[in-house]
Short mmCIF file of C-alpha atoms and ligand atoms in Angstrom, two decimals:
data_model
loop_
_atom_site.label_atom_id
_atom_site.label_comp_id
_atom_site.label_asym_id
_atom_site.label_seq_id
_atom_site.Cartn_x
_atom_site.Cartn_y
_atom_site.Cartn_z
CA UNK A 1 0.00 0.00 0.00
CA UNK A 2 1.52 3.18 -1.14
CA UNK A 3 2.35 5.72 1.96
CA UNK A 4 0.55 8.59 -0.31
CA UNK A 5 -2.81 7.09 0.06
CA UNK A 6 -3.88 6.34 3.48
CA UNK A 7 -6.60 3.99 4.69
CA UNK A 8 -9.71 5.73 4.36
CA UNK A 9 -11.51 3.82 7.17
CA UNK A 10 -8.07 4.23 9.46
CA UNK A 11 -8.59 6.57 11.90
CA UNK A 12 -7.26 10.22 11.65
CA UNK A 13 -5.42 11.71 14.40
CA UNK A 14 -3.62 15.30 14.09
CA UNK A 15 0.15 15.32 13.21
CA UNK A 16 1.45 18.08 15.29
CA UNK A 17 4.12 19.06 12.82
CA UNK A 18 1.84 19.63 10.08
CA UNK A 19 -0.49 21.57 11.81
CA UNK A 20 2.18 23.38 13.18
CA UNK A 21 3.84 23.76 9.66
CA UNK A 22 0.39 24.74 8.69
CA UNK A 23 -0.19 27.82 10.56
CA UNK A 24 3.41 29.25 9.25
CA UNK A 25 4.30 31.67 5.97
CA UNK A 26 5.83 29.72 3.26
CA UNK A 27 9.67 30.90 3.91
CA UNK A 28 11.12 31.10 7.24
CA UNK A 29 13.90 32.57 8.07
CA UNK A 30 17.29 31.19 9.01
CA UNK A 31 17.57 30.19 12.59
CA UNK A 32 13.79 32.52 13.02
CA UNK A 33 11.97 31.37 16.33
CA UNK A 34 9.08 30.84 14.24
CA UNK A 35 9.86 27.26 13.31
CA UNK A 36 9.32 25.04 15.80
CA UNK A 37 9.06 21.95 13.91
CA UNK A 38 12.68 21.59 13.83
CA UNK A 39 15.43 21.62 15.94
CA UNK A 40 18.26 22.66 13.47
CA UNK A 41 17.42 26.17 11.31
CA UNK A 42 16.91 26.34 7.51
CA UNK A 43 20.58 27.34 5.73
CA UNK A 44 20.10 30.53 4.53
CA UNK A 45 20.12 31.02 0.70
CA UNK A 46 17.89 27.07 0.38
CA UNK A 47 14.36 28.12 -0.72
CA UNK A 48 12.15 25.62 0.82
CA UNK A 49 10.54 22.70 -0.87
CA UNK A 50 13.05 23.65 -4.03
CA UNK A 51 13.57 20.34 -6.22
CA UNK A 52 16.87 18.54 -5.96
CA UNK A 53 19.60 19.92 -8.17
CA UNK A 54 19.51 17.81 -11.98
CA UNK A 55 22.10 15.90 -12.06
CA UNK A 56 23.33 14.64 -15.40
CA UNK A 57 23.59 11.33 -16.17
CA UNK A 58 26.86 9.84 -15.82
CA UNK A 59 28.67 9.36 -19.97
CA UNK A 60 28.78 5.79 -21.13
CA UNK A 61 31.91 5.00 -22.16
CA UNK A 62 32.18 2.99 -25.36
CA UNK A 63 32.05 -0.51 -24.61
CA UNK A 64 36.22 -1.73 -25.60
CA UNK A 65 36.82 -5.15 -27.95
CA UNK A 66 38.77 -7.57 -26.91
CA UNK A 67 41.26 -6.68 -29.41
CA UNK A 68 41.04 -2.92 -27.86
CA UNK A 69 41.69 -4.28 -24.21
CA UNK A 70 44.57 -6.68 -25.44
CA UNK A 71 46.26 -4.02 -26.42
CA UNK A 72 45.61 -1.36 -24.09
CA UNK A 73 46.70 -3.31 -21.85
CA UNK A 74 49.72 -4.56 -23.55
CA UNK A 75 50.49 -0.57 -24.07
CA UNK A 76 50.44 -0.15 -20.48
CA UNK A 77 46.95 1.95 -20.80
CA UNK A 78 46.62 2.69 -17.67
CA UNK A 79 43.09 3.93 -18.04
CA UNK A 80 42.03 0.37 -20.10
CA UNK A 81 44.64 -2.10 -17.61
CA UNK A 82 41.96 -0.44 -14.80
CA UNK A 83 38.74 -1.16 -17.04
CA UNK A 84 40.30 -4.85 -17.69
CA UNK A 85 40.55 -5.27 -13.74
CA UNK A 86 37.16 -4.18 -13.28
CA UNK A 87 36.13 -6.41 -16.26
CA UNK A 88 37.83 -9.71 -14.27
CA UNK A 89 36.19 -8.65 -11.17
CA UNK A 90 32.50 -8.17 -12.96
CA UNK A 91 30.20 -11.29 -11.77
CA UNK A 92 28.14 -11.00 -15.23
CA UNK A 93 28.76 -14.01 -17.27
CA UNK A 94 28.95 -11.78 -20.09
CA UNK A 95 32.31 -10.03 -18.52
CA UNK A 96 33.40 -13.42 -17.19
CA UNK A 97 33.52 -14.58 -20.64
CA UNK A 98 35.30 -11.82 -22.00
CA UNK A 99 37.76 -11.80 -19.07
CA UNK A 100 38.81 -15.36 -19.86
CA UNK A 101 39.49 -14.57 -23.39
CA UNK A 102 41.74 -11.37 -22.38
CA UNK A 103 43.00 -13.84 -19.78
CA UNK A 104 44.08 -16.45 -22.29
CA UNK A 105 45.53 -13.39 -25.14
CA UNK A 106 47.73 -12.22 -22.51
CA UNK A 107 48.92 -15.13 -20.47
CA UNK A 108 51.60 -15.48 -22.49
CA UNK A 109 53.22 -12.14 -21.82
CA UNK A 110 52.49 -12.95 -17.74
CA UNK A 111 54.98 -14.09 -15.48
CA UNK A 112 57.68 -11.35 -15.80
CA UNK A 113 57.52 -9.92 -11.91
CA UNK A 114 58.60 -10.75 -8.34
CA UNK A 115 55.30 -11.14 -6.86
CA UNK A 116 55.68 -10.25 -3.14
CA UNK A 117 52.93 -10.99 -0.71
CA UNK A 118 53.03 -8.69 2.72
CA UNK A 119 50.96 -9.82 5.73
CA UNK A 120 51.10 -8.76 9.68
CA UNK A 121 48.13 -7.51 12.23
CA UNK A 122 46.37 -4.52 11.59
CA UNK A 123 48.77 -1.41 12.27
CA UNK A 124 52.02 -3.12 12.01
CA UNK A 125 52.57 -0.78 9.16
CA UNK A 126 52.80 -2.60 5.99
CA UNK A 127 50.53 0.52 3.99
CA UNK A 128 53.30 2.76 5.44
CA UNK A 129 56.04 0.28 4.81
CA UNK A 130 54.72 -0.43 1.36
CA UNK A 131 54.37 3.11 0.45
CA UNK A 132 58.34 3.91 1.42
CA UNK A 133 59.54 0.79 -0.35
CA UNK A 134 57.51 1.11 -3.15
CA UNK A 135 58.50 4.61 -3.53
CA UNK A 136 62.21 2.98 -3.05
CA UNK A 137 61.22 0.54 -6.06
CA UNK A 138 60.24 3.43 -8.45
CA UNK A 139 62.97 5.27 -7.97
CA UNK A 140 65.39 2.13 -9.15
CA UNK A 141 63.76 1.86 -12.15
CA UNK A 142 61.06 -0.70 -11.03
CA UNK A 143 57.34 -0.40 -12.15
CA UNK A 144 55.40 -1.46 -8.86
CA UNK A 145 52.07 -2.48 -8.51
CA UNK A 146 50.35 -2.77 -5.08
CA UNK A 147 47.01 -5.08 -4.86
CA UNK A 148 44.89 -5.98 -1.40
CA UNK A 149 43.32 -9.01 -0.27
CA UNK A 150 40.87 -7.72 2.26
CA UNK A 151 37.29 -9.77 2.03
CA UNK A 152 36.13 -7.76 5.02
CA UNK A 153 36.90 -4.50 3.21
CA UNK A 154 33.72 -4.84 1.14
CA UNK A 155 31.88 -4.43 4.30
CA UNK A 156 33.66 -2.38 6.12
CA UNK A 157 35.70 -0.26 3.59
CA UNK A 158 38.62 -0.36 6.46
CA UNK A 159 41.79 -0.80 4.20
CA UNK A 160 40.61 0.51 0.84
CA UNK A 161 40.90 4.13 3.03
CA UNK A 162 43.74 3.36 4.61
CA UNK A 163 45.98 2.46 1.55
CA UNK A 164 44.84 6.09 0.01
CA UNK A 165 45.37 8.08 2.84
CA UNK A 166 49.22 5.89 3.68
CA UNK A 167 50.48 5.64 -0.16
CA UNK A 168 49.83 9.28 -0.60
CA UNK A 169 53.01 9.82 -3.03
CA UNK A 170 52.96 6.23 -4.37
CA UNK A 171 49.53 7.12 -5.73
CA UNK A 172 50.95 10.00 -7.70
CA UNK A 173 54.06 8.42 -8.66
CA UNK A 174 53.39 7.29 -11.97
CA UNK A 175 55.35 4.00 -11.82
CA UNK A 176 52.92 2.67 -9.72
CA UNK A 177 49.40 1.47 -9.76
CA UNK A 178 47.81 0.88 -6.79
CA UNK A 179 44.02 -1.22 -6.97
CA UNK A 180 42.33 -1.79 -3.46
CA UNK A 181 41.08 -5.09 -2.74
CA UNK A 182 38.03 -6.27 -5.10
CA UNK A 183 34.63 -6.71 -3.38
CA UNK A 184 33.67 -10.34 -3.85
CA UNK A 185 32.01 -11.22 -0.84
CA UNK A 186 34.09 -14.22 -0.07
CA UNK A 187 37.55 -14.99 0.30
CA UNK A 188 37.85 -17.52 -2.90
CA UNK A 189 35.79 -14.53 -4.59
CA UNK A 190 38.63 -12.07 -3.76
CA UNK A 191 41.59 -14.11 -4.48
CA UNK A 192 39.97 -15.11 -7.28
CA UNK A 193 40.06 -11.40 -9.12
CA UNK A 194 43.13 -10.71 -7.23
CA UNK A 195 45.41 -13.66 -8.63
CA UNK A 196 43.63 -12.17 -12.51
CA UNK A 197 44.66 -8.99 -11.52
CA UNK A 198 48.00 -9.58 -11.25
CA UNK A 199 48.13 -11.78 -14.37
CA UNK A 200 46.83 -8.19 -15.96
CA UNK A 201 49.15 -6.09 -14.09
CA UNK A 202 52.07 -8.68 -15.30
CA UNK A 203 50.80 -8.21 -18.89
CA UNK A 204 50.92 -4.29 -18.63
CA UNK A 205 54.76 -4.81 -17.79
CA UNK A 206 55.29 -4.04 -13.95
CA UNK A 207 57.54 -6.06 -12.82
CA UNK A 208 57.08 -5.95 -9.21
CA UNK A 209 53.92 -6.63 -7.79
CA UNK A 210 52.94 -6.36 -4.05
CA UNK A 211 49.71 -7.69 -2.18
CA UNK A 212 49.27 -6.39 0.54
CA UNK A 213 46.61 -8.71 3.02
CA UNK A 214 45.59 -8.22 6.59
CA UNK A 215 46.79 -10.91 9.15
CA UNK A 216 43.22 -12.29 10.58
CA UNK A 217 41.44 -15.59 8.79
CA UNK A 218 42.23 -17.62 6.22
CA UNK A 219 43.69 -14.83 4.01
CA UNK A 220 47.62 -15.60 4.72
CA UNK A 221 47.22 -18.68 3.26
CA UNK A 222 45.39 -17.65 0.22
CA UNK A 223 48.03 -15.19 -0.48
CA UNK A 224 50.79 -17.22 -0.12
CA UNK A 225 48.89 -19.45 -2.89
CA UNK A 226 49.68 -16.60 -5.35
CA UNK A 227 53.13 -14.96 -4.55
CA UNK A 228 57.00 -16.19 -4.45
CA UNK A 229 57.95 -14.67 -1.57
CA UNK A 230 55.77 -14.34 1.94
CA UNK A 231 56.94 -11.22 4.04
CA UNK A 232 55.41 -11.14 7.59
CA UNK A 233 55.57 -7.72 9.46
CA UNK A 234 55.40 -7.89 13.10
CA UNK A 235 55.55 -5.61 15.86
CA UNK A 236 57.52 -5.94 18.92
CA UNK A 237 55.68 -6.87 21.99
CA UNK A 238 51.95 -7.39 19.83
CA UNK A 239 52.10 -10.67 21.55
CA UNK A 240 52.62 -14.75 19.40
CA UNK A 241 48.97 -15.11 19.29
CA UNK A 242 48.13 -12.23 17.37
CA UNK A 243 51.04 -12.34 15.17
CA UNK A 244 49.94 -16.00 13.98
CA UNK A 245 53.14 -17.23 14.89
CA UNK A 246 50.56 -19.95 16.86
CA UNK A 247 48.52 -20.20 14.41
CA UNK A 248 51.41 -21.40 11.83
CA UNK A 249 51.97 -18.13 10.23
CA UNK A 250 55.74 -18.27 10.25
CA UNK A 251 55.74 -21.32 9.07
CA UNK A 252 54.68 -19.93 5.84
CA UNK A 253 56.54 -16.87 6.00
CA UNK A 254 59.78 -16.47 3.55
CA UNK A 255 61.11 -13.32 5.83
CA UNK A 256 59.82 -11.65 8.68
CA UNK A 257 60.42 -8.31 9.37
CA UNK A 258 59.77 -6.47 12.99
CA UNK A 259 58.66 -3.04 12.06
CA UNK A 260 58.45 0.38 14.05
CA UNK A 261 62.08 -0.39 15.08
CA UNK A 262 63.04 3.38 15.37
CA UNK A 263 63.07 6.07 18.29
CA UNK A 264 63.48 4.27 21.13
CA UNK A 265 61.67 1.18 20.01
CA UNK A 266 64.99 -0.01 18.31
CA UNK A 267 65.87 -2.15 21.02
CA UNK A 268 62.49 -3.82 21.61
CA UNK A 269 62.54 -4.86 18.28
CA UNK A 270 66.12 -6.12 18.08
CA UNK A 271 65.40 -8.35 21.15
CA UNK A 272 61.46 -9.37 19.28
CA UNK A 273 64.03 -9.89 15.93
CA UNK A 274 65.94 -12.11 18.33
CA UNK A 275 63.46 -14.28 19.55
CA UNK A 276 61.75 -15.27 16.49
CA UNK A 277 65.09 -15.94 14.80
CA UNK A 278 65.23 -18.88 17.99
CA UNK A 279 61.76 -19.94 17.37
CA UNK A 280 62.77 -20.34 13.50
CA UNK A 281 65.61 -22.45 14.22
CA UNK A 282 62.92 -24.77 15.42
CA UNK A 283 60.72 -24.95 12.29
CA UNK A 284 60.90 -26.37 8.98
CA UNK A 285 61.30 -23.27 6.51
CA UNK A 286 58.52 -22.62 4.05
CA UNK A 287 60.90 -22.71 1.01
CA UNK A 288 63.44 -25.62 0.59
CA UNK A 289 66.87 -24.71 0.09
CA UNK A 290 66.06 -21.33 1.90
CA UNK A 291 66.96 -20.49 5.44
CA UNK A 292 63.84 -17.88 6.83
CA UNK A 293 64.96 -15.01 9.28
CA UNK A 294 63.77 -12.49 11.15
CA UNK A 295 65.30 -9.07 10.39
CA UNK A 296 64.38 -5.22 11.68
CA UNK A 297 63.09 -2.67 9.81
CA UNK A 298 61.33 1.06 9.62
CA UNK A 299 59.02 2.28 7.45
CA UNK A 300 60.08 5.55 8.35
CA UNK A 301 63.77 4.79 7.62
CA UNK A 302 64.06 4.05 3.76
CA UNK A 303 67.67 2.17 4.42
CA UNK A 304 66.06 0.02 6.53
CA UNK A 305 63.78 -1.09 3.32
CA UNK A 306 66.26 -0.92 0.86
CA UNK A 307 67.94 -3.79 3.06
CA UNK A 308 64.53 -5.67 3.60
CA UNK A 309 64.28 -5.39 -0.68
CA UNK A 310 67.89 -6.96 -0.78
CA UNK A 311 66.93 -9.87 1.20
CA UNK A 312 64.39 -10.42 -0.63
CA UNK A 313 66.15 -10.03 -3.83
CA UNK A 314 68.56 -12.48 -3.04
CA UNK A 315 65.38 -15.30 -2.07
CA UNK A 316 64.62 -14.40 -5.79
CA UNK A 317 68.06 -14.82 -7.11
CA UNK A 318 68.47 -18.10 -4.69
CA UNK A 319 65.17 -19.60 -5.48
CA UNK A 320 65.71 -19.14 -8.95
CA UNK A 321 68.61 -20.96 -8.85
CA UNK A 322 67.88 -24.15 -6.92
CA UNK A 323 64.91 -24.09 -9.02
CA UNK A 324 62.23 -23.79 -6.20
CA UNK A 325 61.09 -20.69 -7.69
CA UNK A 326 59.70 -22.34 -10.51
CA UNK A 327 58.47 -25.20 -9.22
CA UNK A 328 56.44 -23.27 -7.03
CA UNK A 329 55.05 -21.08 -9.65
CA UNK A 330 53.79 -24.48 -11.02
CA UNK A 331 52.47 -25.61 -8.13
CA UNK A 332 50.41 -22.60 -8.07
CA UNK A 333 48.50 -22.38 -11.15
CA UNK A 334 47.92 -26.23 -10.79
CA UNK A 335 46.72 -25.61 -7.12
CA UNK A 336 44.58 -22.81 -8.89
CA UNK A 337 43.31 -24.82 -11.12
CA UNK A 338 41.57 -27.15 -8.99
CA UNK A 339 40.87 -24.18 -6.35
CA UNK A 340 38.78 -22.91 -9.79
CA UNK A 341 37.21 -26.51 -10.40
CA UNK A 342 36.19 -26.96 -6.43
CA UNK A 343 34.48 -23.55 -6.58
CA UNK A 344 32.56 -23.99 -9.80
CA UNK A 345 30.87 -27.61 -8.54
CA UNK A 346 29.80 -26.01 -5.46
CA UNK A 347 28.18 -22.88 -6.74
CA UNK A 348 26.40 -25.29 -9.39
CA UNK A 349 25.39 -27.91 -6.71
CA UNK A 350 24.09 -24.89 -4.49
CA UNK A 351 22.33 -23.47 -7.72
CA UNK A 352 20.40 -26.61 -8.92
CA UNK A 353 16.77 -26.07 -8.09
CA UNK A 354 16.31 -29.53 -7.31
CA UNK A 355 18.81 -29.79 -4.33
CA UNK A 356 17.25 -26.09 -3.37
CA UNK A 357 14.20 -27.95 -2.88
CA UNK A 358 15.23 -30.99 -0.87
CA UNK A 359 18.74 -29.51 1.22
CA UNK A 360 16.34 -27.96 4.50
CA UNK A 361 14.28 -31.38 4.65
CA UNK A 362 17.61 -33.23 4.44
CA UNK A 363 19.73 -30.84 6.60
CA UNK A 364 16.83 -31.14 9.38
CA UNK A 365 17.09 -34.94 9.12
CA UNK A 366 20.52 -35.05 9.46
CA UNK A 367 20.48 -32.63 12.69
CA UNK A 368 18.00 -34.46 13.76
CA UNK A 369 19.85 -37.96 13.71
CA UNK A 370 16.74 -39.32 12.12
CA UNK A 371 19.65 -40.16 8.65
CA UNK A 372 23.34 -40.39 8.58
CA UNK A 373 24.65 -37.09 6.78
CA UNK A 374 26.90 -39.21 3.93
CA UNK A 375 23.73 -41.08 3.35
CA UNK A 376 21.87 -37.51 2.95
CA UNK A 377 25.38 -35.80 0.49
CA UNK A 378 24.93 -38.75 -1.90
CA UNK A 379 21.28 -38.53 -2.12
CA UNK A 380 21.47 -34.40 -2.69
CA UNK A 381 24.75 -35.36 -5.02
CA UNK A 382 22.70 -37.59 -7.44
CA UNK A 383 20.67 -34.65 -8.22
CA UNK A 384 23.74 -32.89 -10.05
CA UNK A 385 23.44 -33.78 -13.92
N1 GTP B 1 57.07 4.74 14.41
C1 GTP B 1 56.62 4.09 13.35
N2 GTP B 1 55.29 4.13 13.03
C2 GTP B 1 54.87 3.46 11.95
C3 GTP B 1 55.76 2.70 11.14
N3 GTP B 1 55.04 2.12 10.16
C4 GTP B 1 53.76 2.49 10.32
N4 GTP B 1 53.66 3.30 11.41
C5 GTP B 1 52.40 3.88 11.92
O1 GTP B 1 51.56 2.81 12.32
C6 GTP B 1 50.20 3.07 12.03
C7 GTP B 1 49.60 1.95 11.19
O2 GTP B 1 50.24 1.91 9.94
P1 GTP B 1 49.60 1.23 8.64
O3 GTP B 1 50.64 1.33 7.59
O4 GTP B 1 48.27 1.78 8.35
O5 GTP B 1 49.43 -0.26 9.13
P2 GTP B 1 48.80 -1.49 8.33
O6 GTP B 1 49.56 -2.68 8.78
O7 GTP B 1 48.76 -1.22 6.87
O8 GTP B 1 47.34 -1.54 8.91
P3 GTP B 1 46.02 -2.23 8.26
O9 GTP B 1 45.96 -1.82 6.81
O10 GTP B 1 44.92 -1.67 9.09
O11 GTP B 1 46.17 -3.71 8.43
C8 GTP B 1 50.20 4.42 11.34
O12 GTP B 1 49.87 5.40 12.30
C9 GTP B 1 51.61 4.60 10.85
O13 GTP B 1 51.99 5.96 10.76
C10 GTP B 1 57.16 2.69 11.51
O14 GTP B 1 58.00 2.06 10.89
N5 GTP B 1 57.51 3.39 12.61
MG1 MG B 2 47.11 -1.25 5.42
#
């Protein structure tokens, strides 16, 4: 029932406000005693009841060809790498489609970058430490892009700010292209675009790429699934638990890196340096042929970064070497592969109208002990063409 037309058999009662309103002159003036209806006072110079300004509508851009995308993006087209990202992030099958077959053009020219994932608790500084190393990278020649895995920023739009506001000159340096984390809901949804937005980046010739991910959940692992080297920042003193060093973090790490270690902090964070350097000698590293450590660093002291790069360099140059690097690599698109196939069967086995239609009876069943739940997945699983 529309709000416009009220029930004519519905009592009436008097709405103070409009009689009030009622008994004034059309205009009243700013901040005037005369309105009582409101506690805040008309702006001056906004006519009452005046329609909202006309906005135009916003220009369609021309819809770009594959052929116009391939080699945009192959030009390093800034403006056309961004509409490819946003392309391999769409959820239309249409875009999906097209993505693939940009995806495929391009792979061949992929590949060519360090990819460097960076992980640590909120506030240990990696937007601040990326932005002065990244800055660092430009400056050597390097063309840097910087990519988030954040599934929670979709909701809460936490790091998307706080890369703009902490890469304030590596967004105007224009060797660098910075692209928040994609909104997809999930975490397979975001690593998804993420590991195609790099494959883009890649295409458009930077050769460095960062991805920057928060240190809570499952999202270590997932980025660690896409990069050759895993940086962990810690702080002195945030305590194991948070840092995930219990939760098996630095057992995935390639380098870890206590941050803040400047002022008088420097000593804290030699002795935190220290102490994780024991606890590695305990643990199996998560590289073979490569010996993780724990080193110091600032992101307000570039030398401190420019060391950080060079040990990182020389897991590159190492890696590469023993041949680790490119088994990994591999590993990866393989793992991907399958990551791809796991999440397509369960979106259509959770899309099939059929298994819509039986899942609560069977789910209740299966709480319910009245069924044994493998008996109940094959039944549901038969339904699948
Ligand atoms: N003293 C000091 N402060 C730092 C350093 N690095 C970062 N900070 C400060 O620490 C705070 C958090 O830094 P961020 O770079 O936003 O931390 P983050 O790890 O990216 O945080 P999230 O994106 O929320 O996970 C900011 O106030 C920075 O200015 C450092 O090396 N030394
Ligand atoms: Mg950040």
């Amino acid at each position: 029932m529309s709000t416009d037309s009220p029930n004519p058999a519905a009592p009436t009662f008097p709405d103070p406000a409009r009689s009030a309103a009622a008994s004034l002159p059309d205009w009243v003036p700013p901040g005037s005693e005369l309105d009582p209806k409101f506690a805040c006072r008309v702006m001056a110079g906004v006519a009452p009841n005046s329609p909202p300004p006309i906005q135009p509508p916003p220009a369609k851009r021309p819809k770009l060809s594959l052929d116009e995308y391939t080699q945009g993006v192959l030009a390093a087209d800034i403006g056309i790498l961004s509409r490819a990202i946003t392309l391999v992030e769409s959820n239309h099958p249409t875009h999906q489609a097209l993505a693939q077959q940009l995806l495929t053009r391009l792979l061949p020219h992929t590949g060519n970058s360090t990819r460097v994932g960076i992980t640590g608790v909120p506030g240990a500084g990696k937007s601040t430490l990326i932005e002065t190393l990244g800055c660092l990278l430009c400056d050597q020649g390097h063309r840097l892009a910087v990519l988030a895995v954040d599934p929670s920023s979709s909701v809460t739009g936490g790091s998307i700010l706080g890369d703009k506001t902490r890469m304030e000159n590596l967004v105007r340096n224009p060797h660098a292209y910075i692209r928040p984390s994609p909104s997809g809901g999930s975490l397979g949804g975001v690593a998804r675009k993420s590991r195609e937005t790099m494959l883009l980046c890649e295409a458009a010739g930077f050769d460095v790429i960062l991805v920057e991910t928060v240190g809570v959940g499952q999202n270590e692992i997932t980025v660690r699934s896409m990069v050759d080297c895993f940086l962990l920042i810690m702080l002195a003193g945030a305590g194991d638990e948070l840092q995930g060093m219990k939760k098996g973090v630095i057992e995935i790490a390639d380098l870890l890196a206590v941050n803040k270690a400047d002022g008088d902090n420097v000593q804290r964070a030699n002795l935190a340096a220290a102490e994780s350097n024991r606890v590695l000698s305990f643990l199996q590293p998560a590289t073979a042929g490569w010996k993780t450590r724990c080193t110091t660093c600032s992101a307000l002291v570039p030398a401190t970064l420019t060391e950080l790069w060079g040990a990182i360099d020389k897991f590159v140059l190492a890696t590469r070497a023993s041949g680790a690097f490119a088994a990994r690599r591999e590993r990866q698109a393989v793992e991907w592969m399958h990551a791809m196939i796991e999440e397509e069967l369960r979106q259509r086995f959770f899309r099939n109208p059929r298994i819509q239609l039986l899942l609560p009876d069977l789910e209740r069943q299966v709480a319910s002990h009245q069924i044994p739940a493998a008996t109940a997945a094959q039944q549901l699983l038969r339904c699948l063409p």
